[in-house]
GROMACS .gro file of C-alpha atoms in nm:
model
  389
    1UNK     CA    1   1.971   1.286  -0.723
    2UNK     CA    2   1.678   1.420  -0.632
    3UNK     CA    3   1.293   1.297  -0.704
    4UNK     CA    4   1.088   1.489  -0.815
    5UNK     CA    5   0.893   1.557  -0.521
    6UNK     CA    6   0.852   1.493  -0.188
    7UNK     CA    7   0.707   1.198  -0.024
    8UNK     CA    8   0.379   1.353   0.152
    9UNK     CA    9   0.102   1.099   0.237
   10UNK     CA   10  -0.212   1.185   0.462
   11UNK     CA   11  -0.424   0.936   0.591
   12UNK     CA   12  -0.797   1.031   0.730
   13UNK     CA   13  -0.799   0.741   0.988
   14UNK     CA   14  -1.122   0.647   1.196
   15UNK     CA   15  -1.060   0.343   1.411
   16UNK     CA   16  -1.324   0.026   1.407
   17UNK     CA   17  -1.225  -0.085   1.721
   18UNK     CA   18  -1.244   0.293   1.909
   19UNK     CA   19  -0.919   0.328   2.032
   20UNK     CA   20  -0.762   0.694   1.828
   21UNK     CA   21  -0.482   0.680   1.660
   22UNK     CA   22  -0.397   1.006   1.698
   23UNK     CA   23  -0.212   1.213   1.921
   24UNK     CA   24  -0.383   1.547   1.929
   25UNK     CA   25  -0.711   1.701   2.010
   26UNK     CA   26  -0.862   1.754   1.657
   27UNK     CA   27  -1.163   1.897   1.642
   28UNK     CA   28  -1.313   1.570   1.520
   29UNK     CA   29  -1.118   1.287   1.649
   30UNK     CA   30  -1.215   1.018   1.415
   31UNK     CA   31  -1.019   1.230   1.125
   32UNK     CA   32  -0.667   1.232   1.101
   33UNK     CA   33  -0.424   1.328   0.806
   34UNK     CA   34  -0.051   1.222   0.840
   35UNK     CA   35   0.190   1.339   0.603
   36UNK     CA   36   0.448   1.055   0.544
   37UNK     CA   37   0.789   1.159   0.451
   38UNK     CA   38   0.871   0.734   0.328
   39UNK     CA   39   0.774   0.827  -0.024
   40UNK     CA   40   0.876   0.994  -0.329
   41UNK     CA   41   0.723   1.065  -0.667
   42UNK     CA   42   0.900   0.943  -0.992
   43UNK     CA   43   0.765   1.066  -1.333
   44UNK     CA   44   0.761   0.808  -1.650
   45UNK     CA   45   0.726   1.063  -1.968
   46UNK     CA   46   0.665   0.950  -2.343
   47UNK     CA   47   0.439   0.789  -2.540
   48UNK     CA   48   0.520   0.454  -2.426
   49UNK     CA   49   0.559   0.488  -2.058
   50UNK     CA   50   0.236   0.321  -1.957
   51UNK     CA   51   0.297   0.048  -2.170
   52UNK     CA   52   0.690   0.023  -2.087
   53UNK     CA   53   0.539  -0.023  -1.735
   54UNK     CA   54   0.262  -0.259  -1.823
   55UNK     CA   55   0.549  -0.509  -1.948
   56UNK     CA   56   0.737  -0.538  -1.673
   57UNK     CA   57   0.482  -0.478  -1.363
   58UNK     CA   58   0.279  -0.716  -1.181
   59UNK     CA   59  -0.042  -0.544  -1.256
   60UNK     CA   60  -0.239  -0.450  -1.573
   61UNK     CA   61  -0.153  -0.106  -1.626
   62UNK     CA   62  -0.299  -0.086  -1.955
   63UNK     CA   63  -0.637  -0.189  -1.881
   64UNK     CA   64  -0.639   0.053  -1.528
   65UNK     CA   65  -0.556   0.333  -1.715
   66UNK     CA   66  -0.812   0.256  -1.968
   67UNK     CA   67  -1.064   0.242  -1.731
   68UNK     CA   68  -0.931   0.563  -1.556
   69UNK     CA   69  -0.966   0.744  -1.896
   70UNK     CA   70  -1.314   0.644  -1.976
   71UNK     CA   71  -1.624   0.888  -1.951
   72UNK     CA   72  -1.779   0.705  -1.658
   73UNK     CA   73  -1.493   0.546  -1.485
   74UNK     CA   74  -1.456   0.208  -1.322
   75UNK     CA   75  -1.237   0.026  -1.134
   76UNK     CA   76  -1.064  -0.226  -1.364
   77UNK     CA   77  -1.028  -0.521  -1.153
   78UNK     CA   78  -1.198  -0.462  -0.791
   79UNK     CA   79  -1.156  -0.634  -0.508
   80UNK     CA   80  -1.330  -0.831  -0.291
   81UNK     CA   81  -1.299  -0.587  -0.040
   82UNK     CA   82  -1.362  -0.223  -0.228
   83UNK     CA   83  -1.689  -0.161  -0.404
   84UNK     CA   84  -1.670  -0.047  -0.760
   85UNK     CA   85  -1.716   0.339  -0.699
   86UNK     CA   86  -1.582   0.613  -0.752
   87UNK     CA   87  -1.315   0.742  -0.968
   88UNK     CA   88  -1.091   0.481  -1.061
   89UNK     CA   89  -0.770   0.524  -0.808
   90UNK     CA   90  -0.422   0.435  -0.832
   91UNK     CA   91  -0.287   0.116  -0.986
   92UNK     CA   92  -0.105  -0.085  -0.686
   93UNK     CA   93   0.199  -0.313  -0.860
   94UNK     CA   94   0.514  -0.429  -0.768
   95UNK     CA   95   0.858  -0.520  -0.977
   96UNK     CA   96   1.005  -0.850  -0.928
   97UNK     CA   97   1.328  -1.026  -0.939
   98UNK     CA   98   1.332  -1.266  -1.248
   99UNK     CA   99   1.305  -1.502  -0.955
  100UNK     CA  100   0.958  -1.385  -0.839
  101UNK     CA  101   1.094  -1.181  -0.519
  102UNK     CA  102   0.998  -0.891  -0.494
  103UNK     CA  103   1.179  -0.572  -0.511
  104UNK     CA  104   0.959  -0.229  -0.501
  105UNK     CA  105   0.597  -0.144  -0.503
  106UNK     CA  106   0.458   0.134  -0.648
  107UNK     CA  107   0.097   0.329  -0.713
  108UNK     CA  108   0.059   0.473  -1.008
  109UNK     CA  109  -0.135   0.755  -1.172
  110UNK     CA  110  -0.211   0.899  -1.451
  111UNK     CA  111  -0.136   1.275  -1.488
  112UNK     CA  112  -0.405   1.537  -1.502
  113UNK     CA  113  -0.426   1.779  -1.756
  114UNK     CA  114  -0.379   2.116  -1.692
  115UNK     CA  115  -0.730   2.199  -1.699
  116UNK     CA  116  -0.786   1.992  -1.356
  117UNK     CA  117  -0.441   2.083  -1.161
  118UNK     CA  118  -0.403   2.413  -0.960
  119UNK     CA  119  -0.228   2.730  -1.010
  120UNK     CA  120   0.026   2.820  -0.740
  121UNK     CA  121  -0.205   2.955  -0.494
  122UNK     CA  122  -0.396   2.657  -0.472
  123UNK     CA  123  -0.722   2.848  -0.495
  124UNK     CA  124  -0.769   2.757  -0.842
  125UNK     CA  125  -0.681   2.571  -1.192
  126UNK     CA  126  -0.404   2.622  -1.345
  127UNK     CA  127  -0.556   2.708  -1.676
  128UNK     CA  128  -0.946   2.834  -1.813
  129UNK     CA  129  -0.978   2.549  -1.975
  130UNK     CA  130  -1.296   2.320  -1.911
  131UNK     CA  131  -1.160   2.014  -1.771
  132UNK     CA  132  -1.139   1.698  -2.040
  133UNK     CA  133  -1.158   1.388  -2.035
  134UNK     CA  134  -0.861   1.214  -2.176
  135UNK     CA  135  -0.851   0.841  -2.307
  136UNK     CA  136  -0.636   0.605  -2.431
  137UNK     CA  137  -0.285   0.548  -2.257
  138UNK     CA  138  -0.122   0.815  -2.058
  139UNK     CA  139   0.217   1.021  -2.155
  140UNK     CA  140   0.304   1.063  -1.828
  141UNK     CA  141   0.274   0.873  -1.553
  142UNK     CA  142   0.350   0.968  -1.190
  143UNK     CA  143   0.468   0.715  -0.960
  144UNK     CA  144   0.458   0.684  -0.576
  145UNK     CA  145   0.765   0.455  -0.457
  146UNK     CA  146   0.963   0.443  -0.120
  147UNK     CA  147   1.143   0.720  -0.042
  148UNK     CA  148   1.458   0.511   0.099
  149UNK     CA  149   1.490   0.317  -0.229
  150UNK     CA  150   1.431   0.622  -0.526
  151UNK     CA  151   1.747   0.589  -0.670
  152UNK     CA  152   1.845   0.246  -0.653
  153UNK     CA  153   1.480   0.217  -0.826
  154UNK     CA  154   1.578   0.497  -1.114
  155UNK     CA  155   1.867   0.284  -1.165
  156UNK     CA  156   1.691   0.000  -1.236
  157UNK     CA  157   1.431   0.099  -1.436
  158UNK     CA  158   1.712   0.286  -1.683
  159UNK     CA  159   1.788  -0.058  -1.721
  160UNK     CA  160   1.505  -0.112  -1.924
  161UNK     CA  161   1.401   0.210  -2.115
  162UNK     CA  162   1.660   0.510  -2.026
  163UNK     CA  163   1.478   0.756  -2.186
  164UNK     CA  164   1.164   0.667  -1.985
  165UNK     CA  165   1.244   0.722  -1.607
  166UNK     CA  166   1.317   1.100  -1.524
  167UNK     CA  167   1.317   1.208  -1.177
  168UNK     CA  168   1.434   1.616  -1.169
  169UNK     CA  169   1.111   1.880  -1.107
  170UNK     CA  170   0.852   1.890  -1.376
  171UNK     CA  171   0.786   2.195  -1.497
  172UNK     CA  172   0.376   2.109  -1.492
  173UNK     CA  173   0.419   1.980  -1.125
  174UNK     CA  174   0.647   2.209  -0.926
  175UNK     CA  175   0.733   2.054  -0.629
  176UNK     CA  176   0.459   1.805  -0.613
  177UNK     CA  177   0.408   1.600  -0.393
  178UNK     CA  178   0.256   1.280  -0.307
  179UNK     CA  179  -0.013   1.225  -0.068
  180UNK     CA  180  -0.287   0.919   0.071
  181UNK     CA  181  -0.539   0.968   0.278
  182UNK     CA  182  -0.690   0.625   0.447
  183UNK     CA  183  -1.022   0.659   0.640
  184UNK     CA  184  -1.337   0.436   0.724
  185UNK     CA  185  -1.600   0.474   0.516
  186UNK     CA  186  -1.723   0.848   0.488
  187UNK     CA  187  -1.999   0.908   0.211
  188UNK     CA  188  -2.006   1.257   0.263
  189UNK     CA  189  -1.600   1.266   0.263
  190UNK     CA  190  -1.634   1.093  -0.029
  191UNK     CA  191  -1.858   1.298  -0.226
  192UNK     CA  192  -1.665   1.619  -0.135
  193UNK     CA  193  -1.350   1.504  -0.273
  194UNK     CA  194  -1.507   1.358  -0.614
  195UNK     CA  195  -1.682   1.689  -0.649
  196UNK     CA  196  -1.416   1.871  -0.728
  197UNK     CA  197  -1.383   1.898  -1.089
  198UNK     CA  198  -1.073   2.169  -1.155
  199UNK     CA  199  -0.818   2.082  -0.873
  200UNK     CA  200  -0.615   1.745  -0.795
  201UNK     CA  201  -0.871   1.453  -0.668
  202UNK     CA  202  -0.813   1.259  -0.405
  203UNK     CA  203  -0.843   0.894  -0.541
  204UNK     CA  204  -0.975   0.564  -0.331
  205UNK     CA  205  -0.680   0.354  -0.226
  206UNK     CA  206  -0.664   0.081  -0.506
  207UNK     CA  207  -0.591  -0.209  -0.215
  208UNK     CA  208  -0.870  -0.197   0.089
  209UNK     CA  209  -1.125   0.012   0.098
  210UNK     CA  210  -1.070   0.100   0.428
  211UNK     CA  211  -0.760   0.266   0.411
  212UNK     CA  212  -0.938   0.498   0.167
  213UNK     CA  213  -0.783   0.803  -0.004
  214UNK     CA  214  -0.439   0.872  -0.220
  215UNK     CA  215  -0.352   1.137  -0.482
  216UNK     CA  216  -0.112   1.385  -0.593
  217UNK     CA  217  -0.083   1.761  -0.500
  218UNK     CA  218   0.095   2.052  -0.540
  219UNK     CA  219   0.370   2.090  -0.263
  220UNK     CA  220   0.252   2.453  -0.135
  221UNK     CA  221  -0.106   2.419  -0.142
  222UNK     CA  222  -0.286   2.255   0.117
  223UNK     CA  223  -0.550   1.941  -0.011
  224UNK     CA  224  -0.869   2.002  -0.011
  225UNK     CA  225  -1.065   1.872   0.286
  226UNK     CA  226  -0.706   1.874   0.513
  227UNK     CA  227  -0.738   2.119   0.761
  228UNK     CA  228  -0.446   2.196   1.026
  229UNK     CA  229  -0.577   2.027   1.337
  230UNK     CA  230  -0.641   1.708   1.148
  231UNK     CA  231  -0.289   1.655   1.106
  232UNK     CA  232  -0.079   1.414   1.285
  233UNK     CA  233   0.249   1.199   1.296
  234UNK     CA  234   0.323   0.924   1.023
  235UNK     CA  235   0.369   0.645   1.299
  236UNK     CA  236  -0.032   0.693   1.314
  237UNK     CA  237  -0.115   0.556   0.948
  238UNK     CA  238   0.225   0.289   0.974
  239UNK     CA  239   0.019   0.163   1.275
  240UNK     CA  240  -0.284   0.196   1.143
  241UNK     CA  241  -0.166  -0.038   0.869
  242UNK     CA  242   0.042  -0.274   1.056
  243UNK     CA  243  -0.302  -0.328   1.261
  244UNK     CA  244  -0.451  -0.462   0.973
  245UNK     CA  245  -0.137  -0.640   0.839
  246UNK     CA  246  -0.070  -0.430   0.509
  247UNK     CA  247   0.303  -0.383   0.412
  248UNK     CA  248   0.429  -0.116   0.251
  249UNK     CA  249   0.749   0.005   0.073
  250UNK     CA  250   1.101  -0.248   0.055
  251UNK     CA  251   1.177  -0.260   0.461
  252UNK     CA  252   0.802  -0.414   0.536
  253UNK     CA  253   0.850  -0.658   0.222
  254UNK     CA  254   1.224  -0.728   0.228
  255UNK     CA  255   1.352  -0.670  -0.092
  256UNK     CA  256   1.539  -0.985  -0.282
  257UNK     CA  257   1.378  -1.227  -0.079
  258UNK     CA  258   1.002  -1.180  -0.014
  259UNK     CA  259   0.734  -1.427  -0.252
  260UNK     CA  260   0.470  -1.119  -0.284
  261UNK     CA  261   0.183  -1.380  -0.269
  262UNK     CA  262   0.337  -1.454   0.098
  263UNK     CA  263   0.284  -1.086   0.162
  264UNK     CA  264  -0.081  -1.076   0.039
  265UNK     CA  265   0.001  -0.907  -0.305
  266UNK     CA  266  -0.244  -1.099  -0.477
  267UNK     CA  267  -0.557  -0.988  -0.232
  268UNK     CA  268  -0.427  -0.629  -0.201
  269UNK     CA  269  -0.499  -0.587  -0.615
  270UNK     CA  270  -0.106  -0.595  -0.687
  271UNK     CA  271  -0.100  -0.839  -0.914
  272UNK     CA  272  -0.304  -0.947  -1.216
  273UNK     CA  273  -0.313  -1.329  -1.291
  274UNK     CA  274  -0.474  -1.236  -1.673
  275UNK     CA  275  -0.216  -1.038  -1.834
  276UNK     CA  276   0.065  -1.130  -2.041
  277UNK     CA  277   0.409  -1.158  -1.938
  278UNK     CA  278   0.573  -0.928  -1.661
  279UNK     CA  279   0.946  -0.984  -1.502
  280UNK     CA  280   0.916  -1.255  -1.219
  281UNK     CA  281   0.549  -1.419  -1.389
  282UNK     CA  282   0.667  -1.790  -1.395
  283UNK     CA  283   0.716  -1.795  -1.001
  284UNK     CA  284   0.392  -1.598  -0.921
  285UNK     CA  285   0.202  -1.816  -1.137
  286UNK     CA  286   0.299  -2.147  -1.035
  287UNK     CA  287   0.252  -2.038  -0.667
  288UNK     CA  288  -0.083  -1.919  -0.752
  289UNK     CA  289  -0.198  -2.191  -0.893
  290UNK     CA  290  -0.085  -2.431  -0.648
  291UNK     CA  291  -0.314  -2.271  -0.452
  292UNK     CA  292  -0.107  -2.350  -0.133
  293UNK     CA  293   0.031  -2.114   0.076
  294UNK     CA  294   0.186  -2.201   0.410
  295UNK     CA  295   0.324  -1.894   0.512
  296UNK     CA  296   0.151  -1.533   0.517
  297UNK     CA  297   0.223  -1.208   0.661
  298UNK     CA  298  -0.023  -1.148   0.971
  299UNK     CA  299  -0.051  -0.847   1.209
  300UNK     CA  300   0.044  -0.930   1.563
  301UNK     CA  301   0.017  -0.811   1.893
  302UNK     CA  302   0.301  -0.791   2.159
  303UNK     CA  303   0.149  -0.886   2.532
  304UNK     CA  304   0.313  -0.987   2.841
  305UNK     CA  305   0.203  -1.353   3.070
  306UNK     CA  306  -0.105  -1.127   3.168
  307UNK     CA  307  -0.213  -1.041   2.843
  308UNK     CA  308  -0.074  -0.648   2.860
  309UNK     CA  309   0.021  -0.467   2.604
  310UNK     CA  310   0.422  -0.442   2.610
  311UNK     CA  311   0.533  -0.137   2.414
  312UNK     CA  312   0.875  -0.170   2.211
  313UNK     CA  313   0.970  -0.456   2.348
  314UNK     CA  314   1.065  -0.653   2.000
  315UNK     CA  315   1.277  -0.535   1.738
  316UNK     CA  316   1.208  -0.604   1.309
  317UNK     CA  317   1.423  -0.987   1.272
  318UNK     CA  318   1.332  -1.127   1.597
  319UNK     CA  319   1.180  -1.490   1.547
  320UNK     CA  320   0.864  -1.565   1.670
  321UNK     CA  321   0.844  -1.971   1.834
  322UNK     CA  322   0.603  -2.212   1.985
  323UNK     CA  323   0.667  -2.147   2.348
  324UNK     CA  324   0.608  -2.547   2.443
  325UNK     CA  325   0.822  -2.660   2.198
  326UNK     CA  326   1.053  -2.404   2.051
  327UNK     CA  327   0.978  -2.427   1.663
  328UNK     CA  328   1.052  -2.122   1.500
  329UNK     CA  329   0.720  -1.994   1.326
  330UNK     CA  330   0.819  -1.705   1.208
  331UNK     CA  331   0.999  -1.357   1.218
  332UNK     CA  332   0.872  -1.048   1.290
  333UNK     CA  333   0.983  -0.788   1.024
  334UNK     CA  334   0.786  -0.455   1.173
  335UNK     CA  335   0.718  -0.345   1.526
  336UNK     CA  336   0.594  -0.038   1.627
  337UNK     CA  337   0.487   0.001   2.041
  338UNK     CA  338   0.319  -0.340   2.134
  339UNK     CA  339   0.209  -0.383   1.756
  340UNK     CA  340   0.380  -0.574   1.476
  341UNK     CA  341   0.375  -0.772   1.158
  342UNK     CA  342   0.570  -1.104   1.067
  343UNK     CA  343   0.569  -1.421   0.840
  344UNK     CA  344   0.404  -1.674   1.019
  345UNK     CA  345   0.354  -2.033   0.900
  346UNK     CA  346  -0.010  -2.040   0.929
  347UNK     CA  347  -0.121  -2.357   1.050
  348UNK     CA  348   0.093  -2.270   1.386
  349UNK     CA  349   0.016  -1.943   1.391
  350UNK     CA  350  -0.371  -2.005   1.390
  351UNK     CA  351  -0.402  -2.322   1.605
  352UNK     CA  352  -0.570  -2.291   1.906
  353UNK     CA  353  -0.397  -2.301   2.219
  354UNK     CA  354  -0.083  -2.296   2.131
  355UNK     CA  355   0.117  -2.016   2.289
  356UNK     CA  356   0.382  -1.774   2.063
  357UNK     CA  357   0.671  -1.604   2.200
  358UNK     CA  358   0.973  -1.432   2.120
  359UNK     CA  359   1.235  -1.637   2.085
  360UNK     CA  360   1.510  -1.432   2.302
  361UNK     CA  361   1.313  -1.318   2.513
  362UNK     CA  362   1.057  -1.580   2.669
  363UNK     CA  363   0.853  -1.294   2.885
  364UNK     CA  364   0.732  -1.124   2.573
  365UNK     CA  365   0.436  -1.338   2.408
  366UNK     CA  366   0.309  -1.289   2.053
  367UNK     CA  367  -0.094  -1.305   1.976
  368UNK     CA  368  -0.130  -1.310   1.578
  369UNK     CA  369  -0.425  -1.178   1.412
  370UNK     CA  370  -0.637  -1.274   1.159
  371UNK     CA  371  -0.767  -0.951   0.957
  372UNK     CA  372  -1.091  -0.924   0.835
  373UNK     CA  373  -1.007  -0.903   0.526
  374UNK     CA  374  -0.850  -1.224   0.428
  375UNK     CA  375  -1.049  -1.366   0.207
  376UNK     CA  376  -1.192  -1.716   0.399
  377UNK     CA  377  -0.993  -1.999   0.162
  378UNK     CA  378  -0.676  -1.819   0.333
  379UNK     CA  379  -0.772  -2.029   0.624
  380UNK     CA  380  -0.971  -2.269   0.522
  381UNK     CA  381  -0.765  -2.580   0.593
  382UNK     CA  382  -0.702  -2.475   0.916
  383UNK     CA  383  -1.016  -2.394   1.054
  384UNK     CA  384  -1.105  -2.712   0.979
  385UNK     CA  385  -0.833  -2.877   1.173
  386UNK     CA  386  -0.927  -2.688   1.460
  387UNK     CA  387  -1.270  -2.770   1.454
  388UNK     CA  388  -1.181  -3.122   1.444
  389UNK     CA  389  -0.942  -3.167   1.734
   0.00000   0.00000   0.00000
């Protein structure tokens, strides 16, 4: 069963630390676009499509889509890391098990009216209609999902609404591809992206501000602001996320096992604590209001005893232990080059003076990194304990 579209994501990366993530020699080395084959697009159609998704997923989609259709669009629930400006971006949400464990993550888009869609040449609007502002609930929702999970995801949703989920090619969006563009803040680029009133727009990534833009475009056109010499391999975008501790998809967020709050989905704007019931809500609400999360997904660096970075030295699934006591404090779930992400016990991972290593390879030391986008309260108790010590 083919998906509506292959996933194509591009990320415009402007590394803050100065180390360029690209391999080619683009004219502007601070800008990159990465095509991601790891994502696919599924279409939910029907008058109740938005309400159907709202009842199942972790986020308040009705408020999100209402904000997206308003005359002066704003973010419906801004994260503390992203200013409320620019056109309303896609909503980010997750489908959980009844026990509150992660299954799938989805970026959900209102479909644009035909007057805002490019024609087959990609150079003009598909119709001569004046772009109109749609309000209310959309009749179609496009979901950017993990490409490896499309068949299972569609089958899962069809158990709840057989006539709502569609994966066959759409006549209105032939060969549509979903595209993401992550970057540092670039107000000139942001202005240009918003200025295209007829074509499909770049939209702010709903998770973090410096992840930049995402969008959905026809497959046979070049998206605005993307040039051929600015494209790089998908691994650059993955590395950018890994270095910032942002997991995506059912491999990096283990399906059926991961607790969403431990994978930081609340701070990534994927969970509403004000909306009504959804699948798995009880565990999420209880854990949130208890206020104690002892393990979190953290980025990490793999080095030798001299502090030199080690490439391809660690495999996903490797255990992270305290070098002195041998006590397990977590597991690596994603590794790329000398970087990785893993679920670690915060008290041990952030404890001053402790050395961590890979359990079956003591020559590989692990350096956990606290992302600068984390809210201070996540590590406040650990910081206080370190100050007292």
